[in-house]
Tab-separated table of C-alpha atoms in Angstrom:
chain	number	residue	atom	x	y	z
A	17	MET	CA	1.396	-17.772	-29.030
A	18	THR	CA	0.999	-14.379	-27.430
A	19	GLU	CA	-1.782	-13.352	-25.076
A	20	LYS	CA	-4.648	-11.495	-26.698
A	21	GLU	CA	-6.914	-9.063	-24.937
A	22	PRO	CA	-10.673	-9.515	-25.312
A	23	PRO	CA	-11.550	-7.075	-28.149
A	24	THR	CA	-14.914	-6.048	-26.699
A	25	ARG	CA	-13.545	-4.614	-23.437
A	26	SER	CA	-12.661	-0.928	-23.232
A	27	VAL	CA	-9.697	0.336	-21.208
A	28	SER	CA	-12.025	1.692	-18.526
A	29	GLY	CA	-13.837	-1.628	-18.435
A	30	ARG	CA	-10.580	-3.503	-17.855
A	31	VAL	CA	-9.607	-1.086	-15.082
A	32	ILE	CA	-12.933	-1.744	-13.351
A	33	LEU	CA	-12.361	-5.479	-13.717
A	34	VAL	CA	-8.947	-5.158	-12.049
A	35	LEU	CA	-10.265	-3.080	-9.146
A	36	SER	CA	-13.295	-5.339	-8.740
A	37	THR	CA	-11.060	-8.307	-7.929
A	38	PHE	CA	-10.416	-6.748	-4.505
A	39	ASP	CA	-12.949	-7.515	-1.810
A	40	THR	CA	-13.092	-8.401	1.887
A	41	LYS	CA	-11.555	-11.827	1.216
A	42	HIS	CA	-8.986	-10.552	-1.295
A	43	ARG	CA	-7.579	-7.368	0.229
A	44	ARG	CA	-4.035	-8.131	-0.953
A	45	GLN	CA	-3.319	-9.850	-4.241
A	46	SER	CA	-0.471	-10.837	-6.500
A	47	LEU	CA	-0.515	-10.002	-10.197
A	48	ALA	CA	-1.318	-13.635	-10.915
A	49	SER	CA	-4.338	-13.532	-8.593
A	50	ILE	CA	-5.625	-10.322	-10.177
A	51	SER	CA	-5.191	-11.840	-13.637
A	52	ARG	CA	-7.019	-15.020	-12.651
A	53	ARG	CA	-9.918	-13.256	-10.901
A	54	SER	CA	-10.363	-10.633	-13.633
A	55	ASN	CA	-9.936	-13.145	-16.469
A	56	LEU	CA	-7.490	-10.747	-18.116
A	57	PRO	CA	-4.084	-11.655	-19.581
A	58	LEU	CA	-1.179	-11.248	-17.182
A	59	THR	CA	0.542	-8.763	-19.498
A	60	THR	CA	-2.572	-6.590	-19.511
A	61	VAL	CA	-2.900	-6.779	-15.732
A	62	HIS	CA	0.773	-5.865	-15.286
A	63	ARG	CA	0.328	-2.729	-17.410
A	64	LEU	CA	-2.932	-1.639	-15.778
A	65	VAL	CA	-1.732	-2.293	-12.228
A	66	HIS	CA	1.437	-0.296	-12.885
A	67	GLU	CA	-0.622	2.666	-14.093
A	68	LEU	CA	-3.009	2.380	-11.147
A	69	GLU	CA	-0.031	2.311	-8.789
A	70	GLU	CA	1.358	5.500	-10.340
A	71	HIS	CA	-1.937	7.237	-9.536
A	72	SER	CA	-2.143	5.809	-5.961
A	73	ALA	CA	-5.218	3.779	-6.845
A	74	LEU	CA	-3.241	0.659	-5.893
A	75	VAL	CA	-0.216	0.328	-3.612
A	76	ARG	CA	2.419	-2.379	-3.591
A	77	GLY	CA	3.248	-3.994	-0.255
A	78	TRP	CA	6.530	-5.238	1.148
A	79	ASP	CA	5.856	-8.706	-0.260
A	80	GLY	CA	5.051	-7.537	-3.777
A	81	ASP	CA	1.294	-7.971	-3.468
A	82	TYR	CA	-1.076	-5.113	-4.211
A	83	GLU	CA	-3.898	-3.506	-2.253
A	84	ILE	CA	-6.321	-0.622	-2.691
A	85	GLY	CA	-4.626	2.789	-2.413
A	86	SER	CA	-5.520	6.201	-1.034
A	87	LYS	CA	-6.883	7.566	-4.338
A	88	ILE	CA	-9.749	5.091	-4.198
A	89	TRP	CA	-10.395	6.135	-0.602
A	90	ARG	CA	-10.515	9.811	-1.553
A	91	LEU	CA	-13.118	8.984	-4.172
A	92	GLY	CA	-14.950	6.618	-1.860
A	93	ILE	CA	-15.257	9.234	0.864
A	94	LEU	CA	-17.694	11.037	-1.404
A	95	ALA	CA	-20.093	8.133	-0.859
A	96	SER	CA	-22.880	8.717	1.647
A	97	VAL	CA	-21.704	5.990	4.030
A	98	HIS	CA	-18.449	7.828	4.760
A	99	THR	CA	-20.195	11.162	4.987
A	100	ASP	CA	-22.704	9.684	7.429
A	101	LEU	CA	-19.945	8.113	9.531
A	102	ARG	CA	-18.082	11.383	9.827
A	103	GLU	CA	-21.234	13.318	10.654
A	104	VAL	CA	-22.236	10.847	13.378
A	105	ALA	CA	-18.755	10.715	14.911
A	106	LEU	CA	-17.900	14.423	14.744
A	107	PRO	CA	-19.682	15.596	17.941
A	108	TYR	CA	-18.005	12.850	19.959
A	109	MET	CA	-14.612	13.659	18.477
A	110	GLU	CA	-15.107	17.343	19.269
A	111	ASP	CA	-15.890	16.524	22.900
A	112	ILE	CA	-12.612	14.638	23.247
A	113	TYR	CA	-10.694	17.355	21.443
A	114	GLU	CA	-11.954	19.987	23.865
A	115	GLN	CA	-10.827	17.863	26.795
A	116	CYS	CA	-7.353	16.834	25.631
A	117	ASN	CA	-6.300	19.397	23.005
A	118	GLY	CA	-4.745	16.586	21.004
A	119	ALA	CA	-5.383	15.296	17.509
A	120	VAL	CA	-8.491	13.080	17.537
A	121	GLN	CA	-8.995	10.467	14.851
A	122	ILE	CA	-11.137	7.528	13.796
A	123	ALA	CA	-9.636	4.654	11.828
A	124	VAL	CA	-10.880	1.431	10.266
A	125	LEU	CA	-9.053	-1.698	9.184
A	126	ASP	CA	-7.814	-1.565	5.595
A	127	GLY	CA	-5.853	-4.643	4.594
A	128	LEU	CA	-2.681	-4.807	6.672
A	129	ARG	CA	-2.949	-1.144	7.633
A	130	CYS	CA	-5.470	1.164	9.242
A	131	LEU	CA	-7.214	3.897	7.315
A	132	VAL	CA	-7.859	7.263	8.960
A	133	VAL	CA	-11.479	8.109	8.158
A	134	ASP	CA	-11.531	11.485	9.906
A	135	ARG	CA	-9.345	13.625	12.156
A	136	ILE	CA	-9.620	16.806	14.191
A	137	ALA	CA	-6.383	18.703	14.800
A	138	GLY	CA	-5.950	22.420	15.378
A	139	SER	CA	-3.147	24.850	16.078
A	140	ARG	CA	-2.913	23.561	19.638
A	141	THR	CA	-1.905	20.086	18.536
A	142	LEU	CA	1.454	18.771	17.443
A	143	ALA	CA	2.092	17.926	13.827
A	144	VAL	CA	1.043	14.328	13.192
A	145	LEU	CA	1.507	12.018	10.238
A	146	SER	CA	-2.133	11.064	9.974
A	147	LYS	CA	-4.780	12.876	7.987
A	148	PRO	CA	-8.041	11.700	6.456
A	149	GLY	CA	-7.130	9.097	3.863
A	150	SER	CA	-3.794	8.181	5.456
A	151	ARG	CA	-2.993	4.480	5.751
A	152	LEU	CA	-0.956	3.838	8.888
A	153	PRO	CA	0.894	0.740	10.132
A	154	LEU	CA	-1.132	-1.347	12.544
A	155	HIS	CA	1.760	-2.205	14.860
A	156	ALA	CA	3.047	1.349	15.435
A	157	THR	CA	-0.124	3.356	16.154
A	158	GLY	CA	-2.702	3.350	18.936
A	159	VAL	CA	-5.691	2.981	16.611
A	160	GLY	CA	-3.795	0.353	14.639
A	161	LYS	CA	-2.957	-1.735	17.679
A	162	VAL	CA	-6.599	-1.711	18.764
A	163	LEU	CA	-7.733	-2.974	15.362
A	164	LEU	CA	-4.948	-5.535	15.331
A	165	ALA	CA	-5.666	-6.772	18.862
A	166	PHE	CA	-9.319	-7.408	18.017
A	167	GLY	CA	-8.555	-8.651	14.506
A	168	THR	CA	-8.406	-12.184	13.182
A	169	LYS	CA	-5.551	-14.574	13.829
A	170	ASP	CA	-4.677	-14.472	10.137
A	171	LEU	CA	-4.375	-10.690	10.283
A	172	GLN	CA	-2.200	-10.813	13.382
A	173	GLU	CA	0.048	-13.459	11.881
A	174	ALA	CA	0.516	-11.452	8.670
A	175	VAL	CA	1.417	-8.279	10.580
A	176	LEU	CA	3.705	-10.053	13.048
A	177	ASN	CA	5.684	-11.339	10.076
A	178	SER	CA	6.263	-7.854	8.643
A	179	LEU	CA	7.169	-5.421	11.431
A	180	ASP	CA	8.841	-2.342	9.976
A	181	ARG	CA	10.783	0.035	12.242
A	182	PHE	CA	9.877	3.728	12.183
A	183	THR	CA	11.640	4.976	15.335
A	184	GLU	CA	13.832	3.533	18.044
A	185	GLN	CA	10.662	2.856	20.049
A	186	THR	CA	8.817	0.877	17.361
A	187	VAL	CA	8.016	-2.626	18.565
A	188	VAL	CA	9.523	-5.021	16.006
A	189	ASP	CA	9.780	-8.086	18.264
A	190	PRO	CA	6.832	-10.380	17.355
A	191	GLU	CA	6.691	-11.920	20.847
A	192	LYS	CA	6.609	-8.531	22.553
A	193	LEU	CA	3.937	-7.213	20.195
A	194	SER	CA	1.865	-10.377	20.598
A	195	SER	CA	1.967	-9.900	24.367
A	196	GLN	CA	0.885	-6.277	23.953
A	197	LEU	CA	-2.050	-7.301	21.779
A	198	GLN	CA	-3.280	-9.721	24.424
A	199	ALA	CA	-3.114	-6.954	27.032
A	200	ILE	CA	-4.956	-4.522	24.748
A	201	GLU	CA	-7.756	-7.014	24.165
A	202	ALA	CA	-8.059	-7.629	27.907
A	203	GLN	CA	-7.949	-4.000	29.052
A	204	GLY	CA	-9.822	-2.387	26.180
A	205	PHE	CA	-7.340	0.317	25.182
A	206	ALA	CA	-3.934	0.785	23.570
A	207	ARG	CA	-1.102	3.226	24.204
A	208	THR	CA	1.989	3.994	22.150
A	209	ASN	CA	4.945	6.265	22.818
A	210	GLU	CA	6.981	7.583	19.886
A	211	GLU	CA	6.539	4.332	17.951
A	212	LEU	CA	5.527	5.965	14.663
A	213	ALA	CA	6.975	9.458	15.087
A	214	GLU	CA	9.272	11.031	17.646
A	215	GLY	CA	7.547	13.403	20.040
A	216	ALA	CA	4.118	11.790	19.726
A	217	THR	CA	2.234	9.474	22.049
A	218	SER	CA	-1.193	7.994	21.371
A	219	LEU	CA	-4.141	6.459	23.165
A	220	ALA	CA	-6.923	4.525	21.434
A	221	VAL	CA	-10.071	2.551	22.260
A	222	PRO	CA	-12.305	0.268	20.178
A	223	LEU	CA	-15.599	1.220	18.567
A	224	ARG	CA	-18.059	-1.653	18.484
A	225	GLY	CA	-20.841	-2.385	16.057
A	226	LYS	CA	-23.625	-4.908	15.819
A	227	GLY	CA	-23.032	-7.884	18.094
A	228	GLY	CA	-20.241	-6.105	19.939
A	229	ARG	CA	-17.715	-6.684	17.166
A	230	VAL	CA	-14.920	-4.108	16.903
A	231	ILE	CA	-15.381	-2.216	13.636
A	232	ALA	CA	-13.206	0.879	14.154
A	233	ALA	CA	-10.914	2.635	16.615
A	234	LEU	CA	-11.091	6.058	18.240
A	235	GLY	CA	-7.763	7.590	19.168
A	236	VAL	CA	-5.906	10.709	20.270
A	237	VAL	CA	-2.357	11.766	19.478
A	238	LEU	CA	-0.588	13.932	22.049
A	239	PRO	CA	2.899	15.345	22.623
A	240	SER	CA	5.180	12.868	24.391
A	241	ARG	CA	5.790	15.468	27.075
A	242	THR	CA	2.216	14.914	28.259
A	243	THR	CA	2.801	13.707	31.812
A	244	ASP	CA	0.094	11.058	32.131
A	245	VAL	CA	-2.655	9.990	29.748
A	246	SER	CA	-4.158	7.477	32.197
A	247	PRO	CA	-6.920	9.874	33.381
A	248	MET	CA	-8.111	10.079	29.761
A	249	ILE	CA	-8.781	6.343	29.473
A	250	PRO	CA	-12.208	6.309	31.222
A	251	MET	CA	-13.327	9.372	29.219
A	252	MET	CA	-12.257	7.735	25.960
A	253	GLN	CA	-14.013	4.480	26.835
A	254	VAL	CA	-17.259	6.198	27.842
A	255	THR	CA	-17.229	8.270	24.658
A	256	ALA	CA	-16.498	5.193	22.559
A	257	ALA	CA	-19.398	3.319	24.159
A	258	ALA	CA	-21.792	6.189	23.404
A	259	LEU	CA	-20.535	6.517	19.830
A	260	SER	CA	-20.729	2.759	19.298
A	261	LYS	CA	-24.373	2.780	20.371
A	262	LYS	CA	-25.095	5.661	17.994
A	263	LEU	CA	-23.397	3.884	15.075
A	264	VAL	CA	-25.562	0.820	15.595
A	265	GLU	CA	-28.722	2.933	15.898
A	266	THR	CA	-27.984	4.733	12.624
A	267	GLY	CA	-27.150	1.540	10.754
A	268	LEU	CA	-23.437	2.304	10.480
A	269	GLY	CA	-22.389	-0.290	13.023
A	270	VAL	CA	-21.738	-2.956	10.405
A	271	GLU	CA	-18.114	-3.760	9.683
A	272	SER	CA	-18.440	-4.078	5.910
A	273	ARG	CA	-20.009	-0.627	5.629
A	274	LEU	CA	-17.106	1.026	7.401
A	275	ARG	CA	-14.430	-0.499	5.202
A	276	THR	CA	-13.298	0.829	1.880
A	277	ASN	CA	-12.668	-2.322	-0.092
């Protein structure tokens, strides 16, 4: 007996059902999980997920599971919450940009990656991989390491079990990365040097929301030839504290409102 699709559901309705299976507790799912949660036949889910993947609405991870893709983010950024976040953060990002002349970015946790919500980068900055909507590896970026260090144990365990190498400097030793995460949590900032791209170093600090919980990361990307980024750490931390306070005051300091799925 073959699987039959419910006759009353339109194609668009089934697509919404598939996408609606993703939430804060189901950021990554197998085809079987999507089928079970959407109550759609597995053959139907396989076809729809494949089409969504082709359009970057879903992306397939290293383990075969699926998560929300950049197309959904680009649509979601039209929502007022993302517009408000960018508007609130922009003056603080501009202040840092004027001081360091590097690319300044804000990122939030998005599954097993970090999502760049906004970025400032001009002709004075080096070419960087990140742009608004980019999903970057947590273990190879400054903003990613901050989010990972203050993330849950389950998140850390999942990332430590899937460390891809991007350059010779990428940390792919779980013990070494785990030690780094402990240091980042203790000192309140993260630094990377050519771990995602050659010629680029990064510095990042946490942004805190209601109750002091880390909800995002503020970072800069600079040329590796920059002699010493240490003097920037206090400036970044002071700016992050001021921005965190503003996010809470405007009602944006809630983790679920800053995430995209």
